[in-house]
Tab-separated table of C-alpha atoms and ligand atoms in Angstrom:
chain	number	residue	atom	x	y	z
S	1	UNK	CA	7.925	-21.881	7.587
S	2	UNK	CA	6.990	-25.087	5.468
S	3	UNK	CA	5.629	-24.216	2.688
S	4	UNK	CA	6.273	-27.851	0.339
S	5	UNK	CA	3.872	-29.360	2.287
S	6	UNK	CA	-0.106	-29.890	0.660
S	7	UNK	CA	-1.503	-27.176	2.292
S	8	UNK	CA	-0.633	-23.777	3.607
S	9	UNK	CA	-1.528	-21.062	5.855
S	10	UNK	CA	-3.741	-18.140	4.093
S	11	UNK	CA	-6.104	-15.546	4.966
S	12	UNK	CA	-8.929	-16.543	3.458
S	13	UNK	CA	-11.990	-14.117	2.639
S	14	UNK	CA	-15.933	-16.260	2.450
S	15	UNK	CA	-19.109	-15.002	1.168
S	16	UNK	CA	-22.168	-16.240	2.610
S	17	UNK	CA	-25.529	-16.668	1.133
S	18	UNK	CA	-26.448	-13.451	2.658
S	19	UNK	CA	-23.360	-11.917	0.873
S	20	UNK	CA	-21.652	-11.292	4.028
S	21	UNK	CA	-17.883	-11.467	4.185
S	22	UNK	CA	-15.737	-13.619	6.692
S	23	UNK	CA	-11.909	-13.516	6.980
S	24	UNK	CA	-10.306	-16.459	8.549
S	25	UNK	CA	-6.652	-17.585	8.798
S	26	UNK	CA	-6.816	-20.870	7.292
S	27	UNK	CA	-5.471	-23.918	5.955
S	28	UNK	CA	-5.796	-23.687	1.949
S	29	UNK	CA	-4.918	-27.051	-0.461
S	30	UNK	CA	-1.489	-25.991	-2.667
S	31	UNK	CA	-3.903	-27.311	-5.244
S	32	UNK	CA	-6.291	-24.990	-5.140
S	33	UNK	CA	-3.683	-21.762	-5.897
S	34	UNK	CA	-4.574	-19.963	-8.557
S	35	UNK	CA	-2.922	-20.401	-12.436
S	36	UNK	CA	0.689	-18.518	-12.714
S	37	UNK	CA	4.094	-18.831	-13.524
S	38	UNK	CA	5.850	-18.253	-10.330
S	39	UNK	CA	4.870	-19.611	-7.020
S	40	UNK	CA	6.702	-17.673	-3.867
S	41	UNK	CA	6.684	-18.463	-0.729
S	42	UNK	CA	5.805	-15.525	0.747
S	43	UNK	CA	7.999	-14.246	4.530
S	44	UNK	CA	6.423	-10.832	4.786
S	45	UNK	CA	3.934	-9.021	3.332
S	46	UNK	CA	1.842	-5.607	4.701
S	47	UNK	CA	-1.776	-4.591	6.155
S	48	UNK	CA	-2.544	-1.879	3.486
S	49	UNK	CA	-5.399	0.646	3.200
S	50	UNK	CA	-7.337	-1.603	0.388
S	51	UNK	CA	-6.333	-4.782	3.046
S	52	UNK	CA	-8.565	-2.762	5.843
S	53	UNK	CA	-11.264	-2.319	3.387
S	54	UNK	CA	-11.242	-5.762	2.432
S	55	UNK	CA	-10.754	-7.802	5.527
S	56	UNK	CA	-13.325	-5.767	7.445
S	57	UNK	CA	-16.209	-6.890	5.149
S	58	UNK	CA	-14.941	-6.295	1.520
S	59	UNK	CA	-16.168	-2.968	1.880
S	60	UNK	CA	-16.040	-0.679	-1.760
S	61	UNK	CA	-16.601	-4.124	-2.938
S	62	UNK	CA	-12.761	-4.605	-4.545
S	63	UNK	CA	-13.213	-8.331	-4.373
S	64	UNK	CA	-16.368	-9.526	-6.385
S	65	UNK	CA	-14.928	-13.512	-6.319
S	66	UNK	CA	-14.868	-15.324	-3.090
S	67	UNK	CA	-12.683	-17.237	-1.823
S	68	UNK	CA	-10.384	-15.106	-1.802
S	69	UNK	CA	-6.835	-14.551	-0.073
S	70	UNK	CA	-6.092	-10.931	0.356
S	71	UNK	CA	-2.605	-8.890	0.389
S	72	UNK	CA	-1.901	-6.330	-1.881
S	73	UNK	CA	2.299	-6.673	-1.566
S	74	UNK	CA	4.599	-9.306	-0.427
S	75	UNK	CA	8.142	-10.327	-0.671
S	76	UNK	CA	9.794	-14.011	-0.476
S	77	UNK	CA	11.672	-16.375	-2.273
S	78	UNK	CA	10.611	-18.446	-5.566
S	79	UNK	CA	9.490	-21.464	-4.516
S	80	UNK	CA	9.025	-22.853	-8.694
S	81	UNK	CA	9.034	-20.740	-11.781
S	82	UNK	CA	7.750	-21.302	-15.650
S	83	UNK	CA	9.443	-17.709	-16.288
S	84	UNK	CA	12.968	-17.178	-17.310
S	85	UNK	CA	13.627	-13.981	-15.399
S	86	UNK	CA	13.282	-16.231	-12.294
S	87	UNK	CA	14.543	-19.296	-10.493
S	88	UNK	CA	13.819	-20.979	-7.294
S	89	UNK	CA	15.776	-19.134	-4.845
S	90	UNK	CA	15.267	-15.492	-6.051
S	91	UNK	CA	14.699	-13.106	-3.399
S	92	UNK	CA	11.637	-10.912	-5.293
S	93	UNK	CA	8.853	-8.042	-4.381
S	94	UNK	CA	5.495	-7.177	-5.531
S	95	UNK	CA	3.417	-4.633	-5.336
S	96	UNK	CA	-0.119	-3.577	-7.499
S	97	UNK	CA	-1.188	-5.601	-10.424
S	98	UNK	CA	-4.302	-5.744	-8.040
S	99	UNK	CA	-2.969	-8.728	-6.469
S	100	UNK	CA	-5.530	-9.015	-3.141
S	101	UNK	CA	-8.143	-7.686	-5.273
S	102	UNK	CA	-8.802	-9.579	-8.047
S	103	UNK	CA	-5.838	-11.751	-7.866
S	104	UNK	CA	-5.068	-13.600	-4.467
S	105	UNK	CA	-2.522	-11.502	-2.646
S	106	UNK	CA	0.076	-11.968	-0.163
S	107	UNK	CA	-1.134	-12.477	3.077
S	108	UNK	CA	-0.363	-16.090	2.639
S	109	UNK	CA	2.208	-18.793	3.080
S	110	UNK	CA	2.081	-18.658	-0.752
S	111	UNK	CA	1.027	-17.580	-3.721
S	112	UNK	CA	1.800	-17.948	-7.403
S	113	UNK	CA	1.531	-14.783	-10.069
S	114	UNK	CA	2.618	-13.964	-13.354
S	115	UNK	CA	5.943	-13.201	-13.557
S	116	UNK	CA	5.706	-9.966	-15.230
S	117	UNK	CA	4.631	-8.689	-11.897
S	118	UNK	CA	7.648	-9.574	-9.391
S	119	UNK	CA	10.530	-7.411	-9.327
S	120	UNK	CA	13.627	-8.729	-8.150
S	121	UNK	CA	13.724	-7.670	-4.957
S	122	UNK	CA	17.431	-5.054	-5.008
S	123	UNK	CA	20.245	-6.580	-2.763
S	124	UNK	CA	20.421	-3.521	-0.652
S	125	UNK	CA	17.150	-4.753	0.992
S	126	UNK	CA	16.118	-7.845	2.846
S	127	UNK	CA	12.436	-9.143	2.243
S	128	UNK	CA	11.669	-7.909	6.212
S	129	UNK	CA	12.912	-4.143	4.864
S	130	UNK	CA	11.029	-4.245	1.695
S	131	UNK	CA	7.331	-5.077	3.385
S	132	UNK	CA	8.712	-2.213	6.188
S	133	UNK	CA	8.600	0.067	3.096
S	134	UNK	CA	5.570	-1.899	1.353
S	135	UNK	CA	3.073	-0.485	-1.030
S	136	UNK	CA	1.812	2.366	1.365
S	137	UNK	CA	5.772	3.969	1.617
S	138	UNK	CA	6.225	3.343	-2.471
S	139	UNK	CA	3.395	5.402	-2.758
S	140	UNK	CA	4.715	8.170	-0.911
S	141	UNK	CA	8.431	7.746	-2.679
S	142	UNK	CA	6.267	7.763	-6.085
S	143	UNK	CA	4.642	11.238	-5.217
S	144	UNK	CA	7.372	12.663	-4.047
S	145	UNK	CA	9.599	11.839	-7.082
S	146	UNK	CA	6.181	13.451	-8.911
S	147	UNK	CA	6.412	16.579	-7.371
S	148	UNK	CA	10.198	16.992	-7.433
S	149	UNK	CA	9.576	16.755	-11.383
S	150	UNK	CA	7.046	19.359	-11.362
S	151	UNK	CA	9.810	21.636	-9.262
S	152	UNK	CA	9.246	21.132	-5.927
S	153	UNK	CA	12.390	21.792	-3.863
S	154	UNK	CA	13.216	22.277	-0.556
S	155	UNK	CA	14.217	26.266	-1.210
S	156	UNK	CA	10.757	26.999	-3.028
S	157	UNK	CA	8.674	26.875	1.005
S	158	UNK	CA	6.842	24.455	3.596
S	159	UNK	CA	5.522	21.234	2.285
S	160	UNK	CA	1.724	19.670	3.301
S	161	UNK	CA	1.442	16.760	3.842
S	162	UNK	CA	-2.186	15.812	4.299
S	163	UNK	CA	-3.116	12.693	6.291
S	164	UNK	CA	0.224	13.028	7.798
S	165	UNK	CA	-0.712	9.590	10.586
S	166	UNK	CA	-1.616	7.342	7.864
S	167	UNK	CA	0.111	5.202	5.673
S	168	UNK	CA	1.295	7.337	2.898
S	169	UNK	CA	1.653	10.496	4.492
S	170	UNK	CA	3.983	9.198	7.497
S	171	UNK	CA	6.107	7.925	5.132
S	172	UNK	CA	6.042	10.921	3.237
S	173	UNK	CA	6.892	12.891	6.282
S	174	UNK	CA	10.121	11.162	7.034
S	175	UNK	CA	11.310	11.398	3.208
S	176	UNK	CA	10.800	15.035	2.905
S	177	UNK	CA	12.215	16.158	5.975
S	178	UNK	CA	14.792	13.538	4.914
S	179	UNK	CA	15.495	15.606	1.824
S	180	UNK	CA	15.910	18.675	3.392
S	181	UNK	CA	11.936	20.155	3.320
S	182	UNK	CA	10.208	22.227	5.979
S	183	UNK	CA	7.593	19.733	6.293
S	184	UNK	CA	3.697	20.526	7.867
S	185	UNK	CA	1.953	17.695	8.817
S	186	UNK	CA	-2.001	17.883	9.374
S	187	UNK	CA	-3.600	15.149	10.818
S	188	UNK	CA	-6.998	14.582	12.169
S	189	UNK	CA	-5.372	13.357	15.513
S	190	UNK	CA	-3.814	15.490	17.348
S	191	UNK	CA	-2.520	13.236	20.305
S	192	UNK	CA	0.062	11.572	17.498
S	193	UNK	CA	2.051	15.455	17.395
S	194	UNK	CA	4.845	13.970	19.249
S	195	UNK	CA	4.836	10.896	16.349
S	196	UNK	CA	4.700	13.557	13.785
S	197	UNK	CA	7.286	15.541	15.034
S	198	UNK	CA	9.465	12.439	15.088
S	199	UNK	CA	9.485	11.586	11.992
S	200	UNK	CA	10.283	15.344	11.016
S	201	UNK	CA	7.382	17.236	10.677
S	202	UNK	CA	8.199	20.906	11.786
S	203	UNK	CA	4.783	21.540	12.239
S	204	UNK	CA	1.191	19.772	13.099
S	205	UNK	CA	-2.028	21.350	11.931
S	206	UNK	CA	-5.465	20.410	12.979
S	207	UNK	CA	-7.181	18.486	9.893
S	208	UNK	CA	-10.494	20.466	10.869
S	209	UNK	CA	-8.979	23.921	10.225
S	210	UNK	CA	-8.575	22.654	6.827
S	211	UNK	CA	-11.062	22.728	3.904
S	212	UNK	CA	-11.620	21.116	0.987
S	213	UNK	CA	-10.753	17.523	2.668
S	214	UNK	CA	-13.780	15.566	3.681
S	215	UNK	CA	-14.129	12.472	1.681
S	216	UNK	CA	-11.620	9.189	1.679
S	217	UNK	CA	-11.718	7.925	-1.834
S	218	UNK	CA	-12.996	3.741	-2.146
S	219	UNK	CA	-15.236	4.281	1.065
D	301	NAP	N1	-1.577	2.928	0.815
D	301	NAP	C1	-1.274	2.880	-0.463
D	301	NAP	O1	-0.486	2.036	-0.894
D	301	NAP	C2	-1.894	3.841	-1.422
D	301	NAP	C3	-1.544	3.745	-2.775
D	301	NAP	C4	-2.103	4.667	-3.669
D	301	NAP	C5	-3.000	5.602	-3.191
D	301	NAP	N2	-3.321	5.617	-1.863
D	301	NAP	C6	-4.271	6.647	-1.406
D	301	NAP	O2	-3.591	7.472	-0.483
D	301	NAP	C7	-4.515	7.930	0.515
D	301	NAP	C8	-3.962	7.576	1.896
D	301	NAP	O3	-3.856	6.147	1.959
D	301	NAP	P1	-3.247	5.461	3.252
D	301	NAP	O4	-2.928	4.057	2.891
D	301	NAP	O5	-2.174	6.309	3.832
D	301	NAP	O6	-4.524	5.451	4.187
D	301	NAP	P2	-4.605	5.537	5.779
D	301	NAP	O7	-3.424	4.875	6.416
D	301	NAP	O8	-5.966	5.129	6.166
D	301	NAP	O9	-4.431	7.086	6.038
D	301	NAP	C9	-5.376	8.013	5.602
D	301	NAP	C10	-5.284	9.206	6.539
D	301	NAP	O10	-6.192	10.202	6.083
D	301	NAP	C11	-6.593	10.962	7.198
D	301	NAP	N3	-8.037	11.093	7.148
D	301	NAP	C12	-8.964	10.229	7.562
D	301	NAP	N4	-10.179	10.718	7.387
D	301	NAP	C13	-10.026	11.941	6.845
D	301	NAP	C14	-10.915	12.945	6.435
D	301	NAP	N5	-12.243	12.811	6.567
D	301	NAP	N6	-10.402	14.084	5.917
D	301	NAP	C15	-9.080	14.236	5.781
D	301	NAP	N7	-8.172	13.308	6.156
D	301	NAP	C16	-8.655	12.170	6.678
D	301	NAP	C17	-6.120	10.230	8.435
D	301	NAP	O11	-4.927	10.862	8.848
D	301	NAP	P3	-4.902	11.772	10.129
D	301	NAP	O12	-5.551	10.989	11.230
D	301	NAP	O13	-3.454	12.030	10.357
D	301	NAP	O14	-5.690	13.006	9.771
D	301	NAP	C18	-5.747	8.872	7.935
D	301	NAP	O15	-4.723	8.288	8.699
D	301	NAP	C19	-5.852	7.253	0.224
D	301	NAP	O16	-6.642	8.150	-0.507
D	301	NAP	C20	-5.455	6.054	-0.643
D	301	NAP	O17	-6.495	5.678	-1.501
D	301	NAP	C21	-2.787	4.774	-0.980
Protein backbone atom coordinates (compact mmCIF):
# COMPACT_ATOMS: atom_id res chain seq x y z
CA UNK A 1 0.00 0.00 0.00
CA UNK A 2 1.00 3.77 -0.63
CA UNK A 3 1.24 5.34 2.17
CA UNK A 4 3.74 8.72 0.96
CA UNK A 5 1.00 9.94 -0.73
CA UNK A 6 -1.26 13.19 1.03
CA UNK A 7 -3.80 11.20 2.27
CA UNK A 8 -4.46 7.75 3.58
CA UNK A 9 -6.93 5.17 4.27
CA UNK A 10 -8.33 5.24 8.09
CA UNK A 11 -11.23 4.22 10.00
CA UNK A 12 -12.52 7.13 11.04
CA UNK A 13 -15.04 7.47 14.12
CA UNK A 14 -17.75 11.04 13.80
CA UNK A 15 -19.88 12.48 16.39
CA UNK A 16 -22.93 14.12 15.40
CA UNK A 17 -24.79 16.90 16.97
CA UNK A 18 -26.98 14.38 18.50
CA UNK A 19 -23.78 12.70 19.91
CA UNK A 20 -24.22 9.74 17.83
CA UNK A 21 -21.20 7.86 16.58
CA UNK A 22 -20.40 6.91 12.84
CA UNK A 23 -17.45 4.74 11.69
CA UNK A 24 -16.44 5.10 8.15
CA UNK A 25 -13.38 3.87 6.20
CA UNK A 26 -12.07 6.98 4.90
CA UNK A 27 -9.66 9.07 3.26
CA UNK A 28 -7.78 11.19 6.12
CA UNK A 29 -5.11 14.30 5.08
CA UNK A 30 -1.31 12.99 6.34
CA UNK A 31 -1.63 16.47 7.74
CA UNK A 32 -4.08 16.06 9.96
CA UNK A 33 -2.15 12.93 12.03
CA UNK A 34 -1.77 13.56 15.28
CA UNK A 35 1.78 15.05 17.06
CA UNK A 36 4.52 12.08 17.59
CA UNK A 37 7.80 10.98 16.98
CA UNK A 38 7.38 8.01 14.82
CA UNK A 39 5.04 7.69 11.97
CA UNK A 40 4.45 3.78 10.79
CA UNK A 41 2.87 2.68 8.18
CA UNK A 42 0.79 0.35 9.54
CA UNK A 43 0.27 -3.63 7.38
CA UNK A 44 -1.80 -5.28 10.05
CA UNK A 45 -3.38 -4.48 12.96
CA UNK A 46 -6.49 -6.46 15.04
CA UNK A 47 -10.43 -6.07 15.79
CA UNK A 48 -10.12 -6.12 19.66
CA UNK A 49 -12.77 -6.24 22.41
CA UNK A 50 -12.39 -2.24 23.18
CA UNK A 51 -12.42 -1.98 18.92
CA UNK A 52 -16.15 -3.69 19.13
CA UNK A 53 -17.10 -1.33 21.78
CA UNK A 54 -15.90 1.51 19.96
CA UNK A 55 -16.81 1.02 16.37
CA UNK A 56 -20.34 -0.06 17.25
CA UNK A 57 -21.23 3.38 18.74
CA UNK A 58 -18.33 4.24 21.18
CA UNK A 59 -20.16 2.41 23.64
CA UNK A 60 -18.50 2.70 27.60
CA UNK A 61 -17.66 5.95 26.08
CA UNK A 62 -13.56 5.17 25.75
CA UNK A 63 -13.31 7.84 23.12
CA UNK A 64 -14.57 11.32 24.45
CA UNK A 65 -12.67 13.27 21.19
CA UNK A 66 -14.04 12.77 17.79
CA UNK A 67 -12.58 12.29 15.02
CA UNK A 68 -11.12 9.66 15.89
CA UNK A 69 -9.27 6.56 14.19
CA UNK A 70 -9.58 3.49 16.27
CA UNK A 71 -7.14 0.31 16.74
CA UNK A 72 -5.82 -0.60 19.84
CA UNK A 73 -2.50 -2.67 18.26
CA UNK A 74 -0.74 -2.65 15.03
CA UNK A 75 2.48 -3.63 13.51
CA UNK A 76 4.43 -2.07 10.32
CA UNK A 77 7.39 -0.47 9.32
CA UNK A 78 8.71 3.21 10.29
CA UNK A 79 7.80 5.28 7.77
CA UNK A 80 9.96 8.66 9.64
CA UNK A 81 11.25 8.84 13.15
CA UNK A 82 12.42 11.91 15.63
CA UNK A 83 13.46 8.94 18.13
CA UNK A 84 16.80 7.32 18.21
CA UNK A 85 15.69 3.80 19.05
CA UNK A 86 14.14 3.88 15.52
CA UNK A 87 14.77 4.37 11.84
CA UNK A 88 12.75 4.21 8.75
CA UNK A 89 12.67 0.67 7.93
CA UNK A 90 12.22 -0.92 11.43
CA UNK A 91 9.85 -3.65 11.54
CA UNK A 92 7.97 -2.59 15.16
CA UNK A 93 4.65 -3.60 17.35
CA UNK A 94 2.37 -1.87 19.62
CA UNK A 95 0.08 -2.65 21.86
CA UNK A 96 -1.82 -0.43 24.98
CA UNK A 97 -0.72 3.03 25.74
CA UNK A 98 -4.53 3.47 24.93
CA UNK A 99 -3.73 3.99 21.43
CA UNK A 100 -7.58 3.74 19.75
CA UNK A 101 -8.81 5.29 22.79
CA UNK A 102 -7.47 8.37 23.44
CA UNK A 103 -4.74 8.25 20.99
CA UNK A 104 -5.61 7.33 17.25
CA UNK A 105 -4.92 3.64 16.85
CA UNK A 106 -4.07 1.33 14.20
CA UNK A 107 -6.73 0.59 12.05
CA UNK A 108 -5.17 2.88 9.57
CA UNK A 109 -2.80 3.18 6.68
CA UNK A 110 -0.84 5.17 9.31
CA UNK A 111 -0.28 6.54 12.29
CA UNK A 112 2.42 8.33 14.23
CA UNK A 113 3.06 7.71 18.28
CA UNK A 114 5.58 8.33 20.71
CA UNK A 115 8.26 6.22 20.48
CA UNK A 116 8.36 5.02 23.93
CA UNK A 117 5.42 2.94 22.94
CA UNK A 118 6.69 0.69 19.86
CA UNK A 119 8.60 -2.28 20.57
CA UNK A 120 10.73 -3.58 18.03
CA UNK A 121 8.87 -6.03 16.67
CA UNK A 122 11.43 -9.68 17.55
CA UNK A 123 12.79 -11.25 14.24
CA UNK A 124 11.20 -14.54 14.98
CA UNK A 125 7.87 -12.90 13.92
CA UNK A 126 6.60 -11.24 10.80
CA UNK A 127 4.17 -8.16 11.28
CA UNK A 128 1.15 -10.70 9.77
CA UNK A 129 2.18 -13.19 12.97
CA UNK A 130 2.39 -10.49 15.48
CA UNK A 131 -1.39 -8.93 14.79
CA UNK A 132 -2.34 -13.06 14.61
CA UNK A 133 -1.18 -12.92 18.27
CA UNK A 134 -2.32 -9.12 18.84
CA UNK A 135 -3.33 -7.56 22.07
CA UNK A 136 -6.21 -10.12 22.87
CA UNK A 137 -3.42 -13.36 22.77
CA UNK A 138 -0.70 -11.02 24.87
CA UNK A 139 -3.25 -10.82 27.28
CA UNK A 140 -3.70 -14.35 27.67
CA UNK A 141 0.37 -15.03 27.52
CA UNK A 142 0.46 -12.15 30.34
CA UNK A 143 -2.00 -14.14 32.68
CA UNK A 144 -0.68 -17.12 32.18
CA UNK A 145 2.95 -16.10 32.97
CA UNK A 146 0.85 -14.49 36.24
CA UNK A 147 -0.40 -17.55 37.38
CA UNK A 148 2.65 -19.72 36.69
CA UNK A 149 4.34 -17.17 39.27
CA UNK A 150 1.77 -17.66 41.78
CA UNK A 151 2.45 -21.73 41.27
CA UNK A 152 0.26 -22.85 38.89
CA UNK A 153 1.58 -25.99 37.16
CA UNK A 154 0.36 -28.48 35.12
CA UNK A 155 0.77 -31.36 38.09
CA UNK A 156 -1.20 -29.14 40.74
CA UNK A 157 -5.08 -30.11 38.58
CA UNK A 158 -7.52 -28.89 35.67
CA UNK A 159 -7.27 -25.34 34.61
CA UNK A 160 -10.63 -22.87 33.87
CA UNK A 161 -10.60 -21.03 31.53
CA UNK A 162 -13.63 -18.78 31.55
CA UNK A 163 -14.88 -17.23 28.30
CA UNK A 164 -13.04 -19.95 26.64
CA UNK A 165 -14.67 -18.60 22.64
CA UNK A 166 -13.50 -15.18 23.08
CA UNK A 167 -10.49 -13.45 22.53
CA UNK A 168 -8.41 -14.05 25.53
CA UNK A 169 -9.59 -17.22 26.62
CA UNK A 170 -9.08 -19.10 23.11
CA UNK A 171 -5.82 -18.07 23.18
CA UNK A 172 -5.41 -19.08 26.55
CA UNK A 173 -6.75 -22.46 25.73
CA UNK A 174 -4.19 -23.32 23.14
CA UNK A 175 -1.18 -22.08 25.48
CA UNK A 176 -2.12 -24.14 28.39
CA UNK A 177 -2.85 -27.24 26.80
CA UNK A 178 0.33 -26.21 24.94
CA UNK A 179 2.19 -26.35 28.23
CA UNK A 180 1.09 -29.48 29.26
CA UNK A 181 -2.40 -28.42 31.43
CA UNK A 182 -5.65 -30.35 31.63
CA UNK A 183 -7.48 -27.48 30.37
CA UNK A 184 -11.67 -26.86 30.96
CA UNK A 185 -13.08 -24.55 28.81
CA UNK A 186 -16.64 -22.95 29.65
CA UNK A 187 -18.22 -21.03 27.21
CA UNK A 188 -21.62 -19.63 26.85
CA UNK A 189 -21.88 -21.38 23.36
CA UNK A 190 -22.02 -24.59 23.24
CA UNK A 191 -22.14 -25.27 19.37
CA UNK A 192 -18.19 -23.98 19.32
CA UNK A 193 -17.25 -27.58 21.60
CA UNK A 194 -15.69 -28.97 18.58
CA UNK A 195 -13.53 -25.35 18.30
CA UNK A 196 -12.75 -25.74 21.90
CA UNK A 197 -11.70 -29.07 21.78
CA UNK A 198 -9.36 -28.09 18.96
CA UNK A 199 -7.49 -25.90 20.37
CA UNK A 200 -7.03 -28.35 23.45
CA UNK A 201 -9.57 -27.98 25.80
CA UNK A 202 -10.21 -31.48 27.45
CA UNK A 203 -13.36 -30.41 28.53
CA UNK A 204 -16.43 -27.82 27.69
CA UNK A 205 -18.72 -26.64 30.44
CA UNK A 206 -21.92 -24.80 30.02
CA UNK A 207 -21.27 -20.99 31.14
CA UNK A 208 -24.88 -21.17 32.80
CA UNK A 209 -23.95 -23.95 35.26
CA UNK A 210 -21.53 -21.51 36.47
CA UNK A 211 -21.98 -18.75 39.11
CA UNK A 212 -20.54 -15.84 40.02
CA UNK A 213 -20.06 -14.72 36.15
CA UNK A 214 -22.72 -12.37 34.92
CA UNK A 215 -21.32 -9.04 34.13
CA UNK A 216 -18.65 -8.08 31.13
CA UNK A 217 -16.57 -5.32 32.56
CA UNK A 218 -16.65 -1.66 30.15
CA UNK A 219 -20.33 -2.57 29.04
N1 LIG B 1 -8.79 -8.48 24.55
C1 LIG B 1 -7.83 -7.93 25.26
O1 LIG B 1 -6.79 -7.53 24.74
C2 LIG B 1 -8.00 -7.77 26.74
C3 LIG B 1 -6.96 -7.17 27.46
C4 LIG B 1 -7.10 -7.04 28.85
C5 LIG B 1 -8.27 -7.47 29.44
N2 LIG B 1 -9.26 -8.02 28.67
C6 LIG B 1 -10.48 -8.47 29.36
O2 LIG B 1 -10.59 -9.87 29.15
C7 LIG B 1 -11.97 -10.23 29.08
C8 LIG B 1 -12.21 -11.00 27.77
O3 LIG B 1 -11.88 -10.12 26.69
P1 LIG B 1 -11.96 -10.64 25.20
O4 LIG B 1 -11.24 -9.66 24.36
O5 LIG B 1 -11.56 -12.07 25.13
O6 LIG B 1 -13.51 -10.47 24.93
P2 LIG B 1 -14.46 -11.33 23.97
O7 LIG B 1 -13.72 -11.81 22.77
O8 LIG B 1 -15.70 -10.56 23.80
O9 LIG B 1 -14.75 -12.61 24.85
C9 LIG B 1 -15.46 -12.53 26.05
C10 LIG B 1 -16.13 -13.88 26.25
O10 LIG B 1 -16.81 -13.85 27.50
C11 LIG B 1 -17.89 -14.75 27.42
N3 LIG B 1 -19.07 -14.08 27.94
C12 LIG B 1 -19.88 -13.24 27.31
N4 LIG B 1 -20.87 -12.86 28.10
C13 LIG B 1 -20.69 -13.48 29.28
C14 LIG B 1 -21.38 -13.50 30.49
N5 LIG B 1 -22.51 -12.80 30.67
N6 LIG B 1 -20.89 -14.26 31.50
C15 LIG B 1 -19.77 -14.97 31.34
N7 LIG B 1 -19.06 -15.00 30.19
C16 LIG B 1 -19.52 -14.25 29.17
C17 LIG B 1 -18.04 -15.15 25.97
O11 LIG B 1 -17.41 -16.40 25.82
P3 LIG B 1 -18.26 -17.71 25.62
O12 LIG B 1 -19.24 -17.42 24.53
O13 LIG B 1 -17.25 -18.74 25.26
O14 LIG B 1 -18.94 -17.96 26.94
C18 LIG B 1 -17.20 -14.15 25.23
O15 LIG B 1 -16.67 -14.68 24.04
C19 LIG B 1 -12.78 -8.94 29.15
O16 LIG B 1 -13.19 -8.76 30.48
C20 LIG B 1 -11.75 -7.87 28.76
O17 LIG B 1 -12.06 -6.63 29.34
C21 LIG B 1 -9.15 -8.18 27.35
Amino acid sequence: MNVMSDTFKAVLLEQDENDEVSASITDVASDALPEGEVTVAVEYSTVNFKDGLVINGNVGRLVREFPHVPGIDFAGTVEASDNSMFVPGDKVVLTGWRVGEIYWGGLSQKVRVKGDWLVALPDALNTRQAMAVGTAGFTSMLCVDALEAHGLAPENGEVLVTGGAGGVGSVAIAILAKRGYTVAASSGRRELTDYLMELGAAEVLDRAGLSGIESRPLE
